[in-house]
Tab-separated table of N, CA and C in Angstrom:
chain	number	residue	atom	x	y	z
A	612	GLU	N	-13.523	-0.983	-19.604
A	612	GLU	CA	-13.689	0.144	-18.707
A	612	GLU	C	-13.941	1.422	-19.503
A	613	THR	N	-14.640	2.320	-18.897
A	613	THR	CA	-14.885	3.632	-19.493
A	613	THR	C	-14.283	4.693	-18.587
A	614	GLY	N	-14.229	5.946	-19.068
A	614	GLY	CA	-13.675	7.040	-18.274
A	614	GLY	C	-14.650	7.477	-17.203
A	615	PRO	N	-14.268	8.383	-16.322
A	615	PRO	CA	-12.976	9.073	-16.337
A	615	PRO	C	-11.845	8.187	-15.820
A	616	THR	N	-10.625	8.570	-16.164
A	616	THR	CA	-9.438	7.832	-15.764
A	616	THR	C	-8.525	8.753	-14.971
A	617	MET	N	-8.155	8.341	-13.758
A	617	MET	CA	-7.202	9.104	-12.965
A	617	MET	C	-5.815	8.857	-13.554
A	618	VAL	N	-5.071	9.919	-13.818
A	618	VAL	CA	-3.783	9.765	-14.490
A	618	VAL	C	-2.595	10.322	-13.715
A	619	GLY	N	-2.814	10.946	-12.579
A	619	GLY	CA	-1.690	11.486	-11.830
A	619	GLY	C	-2.113	12.166	-10.550
A	620	ASP	N	-1.099	12.590	-9.789
A	620	ASP	CA	-1.338	13.337	-8.555
A	620	ASP	C	-0.707	14.712	-8.671
A	621	GLU	N	-0.706	15.459	-7.583
A	621	GLU	CA	-0.211	16.846	-7.621
A	621	GLU	C	1.268	16.945	-7.955
A	622	HIS	N	1.997	15.838	-7.889
A	622	HIS	CA	3.430	15.837	-8.188
A	622	HIS	C	3.746	15.364	-9.608
A	623	SER	N	2.726	15.103	-10.408
A	623	SER	CA	2.917	14.595	-11.763
A	623	SER	C	3.481	15.673	-12.686
A	624	ASP	N	4.156	15.225	-13.739
A	624	ASP	CA	4.756	16.104	-14.736
A	624	ASP	C	3.661	16.909	-15.452
A	625	PRO	N	3.657	18.234	-15.289
A	625	PRO	CA	2.605	19.058	-15.903
A	625	PRO	C	2.555	18.940	-17.422
A	626	SER	N	3.705	18.787	-18.079
A	626	SER	CA	3.690	18.682	-19.535
A	626	SER	C	3.061	17.357	-19.985
A	627	LEU	N	3.311	16.280	-19.242
A	627	LEU	CA	2.682	14.998	-19.572
A	627	LEU	C	1.175	15.071	-19.325
A	628	MET	N	0.782	15.704	-18.228
A	628	MET	CA	-0.641	15.845	-17.930
A	628	MET	C	-1.339	16.671	-19.019
A	629	SER	N	-0.655	17.683	-19.506
A	629	SER	CA	-1.197	18.499	-20.604
A	629	SER	C	-1.349	17.665	-21.869
A	630	PHE	N	-0.330	16.843	-22.184
A	630	PHE	CA	-0.378	15.966	-23.357
A	630	PHE	C	-1.585	15.027	-23.287
A	631	LEU	N	-1.873	14.532	-22.085
A	631	LEU	CA	-3.007	13.623	-21.906
A	631	LEU	C	-4.345	14.359	-21.897
A	632	GLY	N	-4.298	15.690	-21.794
A	632	GLY	CA	-5.530	16.473	-21.721
A	632	GLY	C	-6.173	16.399	-20.355
A	633	ALA	N	-5.339	16.210	-19.322
A	633	ALA	CA	-5.831	16.007	-17.960
A	633	ALA	C	-6.207	17.313	-17.279
A	634	THR	N	-7.160	17.206	-16.386
A	634	THR	CA	-7.624	18.317	-15.569
A	634	THR	C	-7.274	18.016	-14.115
A	635	LYS	N	-6.785	19.027	-13.390
A	635	LYS	CA	-6.420	18.861	-11.981
A	635	LYS	C	-7.633	19.179	-11.116
A	636	ARG	N	-7.914	18.309	-10.147
A	636	ARG	CA	-9.059	18.541	-9.259
A	636	ARG	C	-8.761	18.048	-7.858
A	637	ASN	N	-9.545	18.550	-6.924
A	637	ASN	CA	-9.483	18.128	-5.529
A	637	ASN	C	-10.876	17.671	-5.141
A	638	MET	N	-11.020	16.399	-4.854
A	638	MET	CA	-12.327	15.856	-4.470
A	638	MET	C	-12.621	16.210	-3.011
A	639	LEU	N	-13.854	16.534	-2.728
A	639	LEU	CA	-14.279	16.889	-1.382
A	639	LEU	C	-13.877	15.795	-0.393
A	640	GLY	N	-13.179	16.173	0.668
A	640	GLY	CA	-12.742	15.233	1.691
A	640	GLY	C	-11.322	14.735	1.504
A	641	ASN	N	-10.757	14.916	0.298
A	641	ASN	CA	-9.381	14.498	0.059
A	641	ASN	C	-8.423	15.634	0.406
A	642	HIS	N	-7.252	15.285	0.892
A	642	HIS	CA	-6.235	16.278	1.221
A	642	HIS	C	-5.153	16.318	0.155
A	643	PHE	N	-5.503	15.922	-1.060
A	643	PHE	CA	-4.550	15.892	-2.169
A	643	PHE	C	-5.287	16.227	-3.472
A	644	TRP	N	-4.511	16.565	-4.478
A	644	TRP	CA	-5.041	16.856	-5.810
A	644	TRP	C	-4.761	15.674	-6.711
A	645	GLU	N	-5.590	15.520	-7.740
A	645	GLU	CA	-5.390	14.459	-8.714
A	645	GLU	C	-5.699	14.979	-10.114
A	646	TYR	N	-5.090	14.352	-11.097
A	646	TYR	CA	-5.371	14.662	-12.496
A	646	TYR	C	-6.253	13.567	-13.062
A	647	TYR	N	-7.227	13.945	-13.884
A	647	TYR	CA	-8.082	12.955	-14.521
A	647	TYR	C	-8.389	13.376	-15.955
A	648	VAL	N	-8.771	12.410	-16.763
A	648	VAL	CA	-9.253	12.646	-18.120
A	648	VAL	C	-10.566	11.898	-18.267
A	649	ASN	N	-11.381	12.313	-19.217
A	649	ASN	CA	-12.656	11.630	-19.455
A	649	ASN	C	-12.492	10.415	-20.365
A	650	ASP	N	-11.272	10.181	-20.870
A	650	ASP	CA	-11.014	9.056	-21.759
A	650	ASP	C	-11.020	7.731	-21.001
A	651	ALA	N	-11.297	6.663	-21.740
A	651	ALA	CA	-11.199	5.313	-21.188
A	651	ALA	C	-9.722	4.958	-20.996
A	652	PRO	N	-9.422	4.023	-20.085
A	652	PRO	CA	-8.031	3.648	-19.847
A	652	PRO	C	-7.279	3.231	-21.119
A	653	ARG	N	-7.925	2.521	-22.049
A	653	ARG	CA	-7.229	2.078	-23.259
A	653	ARG	C	-6.749	3.245	-24.099
A	654	ILE	N	-7.494	4.346	-24.115
A	654	ILE	CA	-7.087	5.550	-24.847
A	654	ILE	C	-5.860	6.160	-24.170
A	655	VAL	N	-5.908	6.258	-22.839
A	655	VAL	CA	-4.796	6.824	-22.071
A	655	VAL	C	-3.546	5.962	-22.237
A	656	LEU	N	-3.710	4.645	-22.155
A	656	LEU	CA	-2.563	3.744	-22.287
A	656	LEU	C	-1.942	3.845	-23.683
A	657	ASN	N	-2.756	3.997	-24.714
A	657	ASN	CA	-2.225	4.172	-26.074
A	657	ASN	C	-1.432	5.468	-26.184
A	658	LYS	N	-1.936	6.544	-25.588
A	658	LYS	CA	-1.215	7.823	-25.609
A	658	LYS	C	0.121	7.703	-24.876
A	659	LEU	N	0.109	7.040	-23.714
A	659	LEU	CA	1.339	6.879	-22.938
A	659	LEU	C	2.342	5.987	-23.665
A	660	GLU	N	1.854	4.983	-24.380
A	660	GLU	CA	2.744	4.124	-25.161
A	660	GLU	C	3.468	4.937	-26.234
A	661	SER	N	2.778	5.902	-26.826
A	661	SER	CA	3.406	6.740	-27.853
A	661	SER	C	4.500	7.632	-27.265
A	662	CYS	N	4.497	7.794	-25.940
A	662	CYS	CA	5.533	8.587	-25.252
A	662	CYS	C	6.639	7.705	-24.676
A	663	GLY	N	6.588	6.399	-24.929
A	663	GLY	CA	7.645	5.516	-24.457
A	663	GLY	C	7.334	4.751	-23.187
A	664	TYR	N	6.107	4.841	-22.678
A	664	TYR	CA	5.730	4.096	-21.476
A	664	TYR	C	5.221	2.717	-21.863
A	665	ARG	N	5.411	1.755	-20.950
A	665	ARG	CA	4.844	0.427	-21.162
A	665	ARG	C	4.261	-0.068	-19.844
A	666	VAL	N	3.246	-0.900	-19.939
A	666	VAL	CA	2.596	-1.458	-18.755
A	666	VAL	C	3.502	-2.509	-18.139
A	667	VAL	N	3.736	-2.373	-16.828
A	667	VAL	CA	4.540	-3.332	-16.080
A	667	VAL	C	3.620	-4.303	-15.332
A	668	SER	N	2.552	-3.757	-14.742
A	668	SER	CA	1.608	-4.608	-14.019
A	668	SER	C	0.262	-3.915	-13.924
A	669	MET	N	-0.743	-4.697	-13.563
A	669	MET	CA	-2.094	-4.181	-13.381
A	669	MET	C	-2.765	-5.007	-12.300
A	670	THR	N	-3.580	-4.355	-11.489
A	670	THR	CA	-4.323	-5.061	-10.450
A	670	THR	C	-5.652	-4.359	-10.216
A	671	GLY	N	-6.547	-5.019	-9.566
A	671	GLY	CA	-7.809	-4.426	-9.174
A	671	GLY	C	-7.838	-4.202	-7.677
A	672	VAL	N	-8.355	-3.045	-7.279
A	672	VAL	CA	-8.525	-2.706	-5.864
A	672	VAL	C	-9.984	-2.297	-5.704
A	673	GLY	N	-10.806	-3.211	-5.195
A	673	GLY	CA	-12.240	-2.936	-5.151
A	673	GLY	C	-12.752	-2.822	-6.579
A	674	GLN	N	-13.382	-1.688	-6.888
A	674	GLN	CA	-13.874	-1.452	-8.245
A	674	GLN	C	-12.931	-0.566	-9.042
A	675	THR	N	-11.701	-0.409	-8.552
A	675	THR	CA	-10.701	0.434	-9.199
A	675	THR	C	-9.631	-0.441	-9.844
A	676	LEU	N	-9.218	-0.070	-11.066
A	676	LEU	CA	-8.096	-0.738	-11.723
A	676	LEU	C	-6.873	0.149	-11.577
A	677	VAL	N	-5.724	-0.451	-11.242
A	677	VAL	CA	-4.479	0.282	-11.066
A	677	VAL	C	-3.474	-0.255	-12.072
A	678	TRP	N	-2.917	0.652	-12.896
A	678	TRP	CA	-1.927	0.288	-13.904
A	678	TRP	C	-0.593	0.858	-13.476
A	679	CYS	N	0.464	0.050	-13.507
A	679	CYS	CA	1.814	0.508	-13.201
A	679	CYS	C	2.587	0.540	-14.512
A	680	LEU	N	3.142	1.709	-14.859
A	680	LEU	CA	3.867	1.862	-16.108
A	680	LEU	C	5.306	2.255	-15.864
A	681	HIS	N	6.149	1.987	-16.844
A	681	HIS	CA	7.560	2.350	-16.788
A	681	HIS	C	7.932	2.988	-18.118
A	682	LYS	N	8.728	4.065	-18.065
A	682	LYS	CA	9.173	4.702	-19.288
A	682	LYS	C	10.504	4.099	-19.705
A	683	GLU	N	10.571	3.663	-20.950
A	683	GLU	CA	11.786	3.034	-21.489
A	683	GLU	C	12.904	4.050	-21.628
């Protein structure tokens, strides 16, 4: 997979979003904000691993991949 990668919503930790280099945006038609980065998921997952997160599960929804992580 290549970027962009959605990494959070409007309730996400701002300091973590900053660490990931994420930008907050609101897509036309959505009633919520989301954070995204231009990095591929593997880059984001490596950064999150360095912060103590690990992948718990992953699934595909249509053409979207969803990763569930847990912080140790």
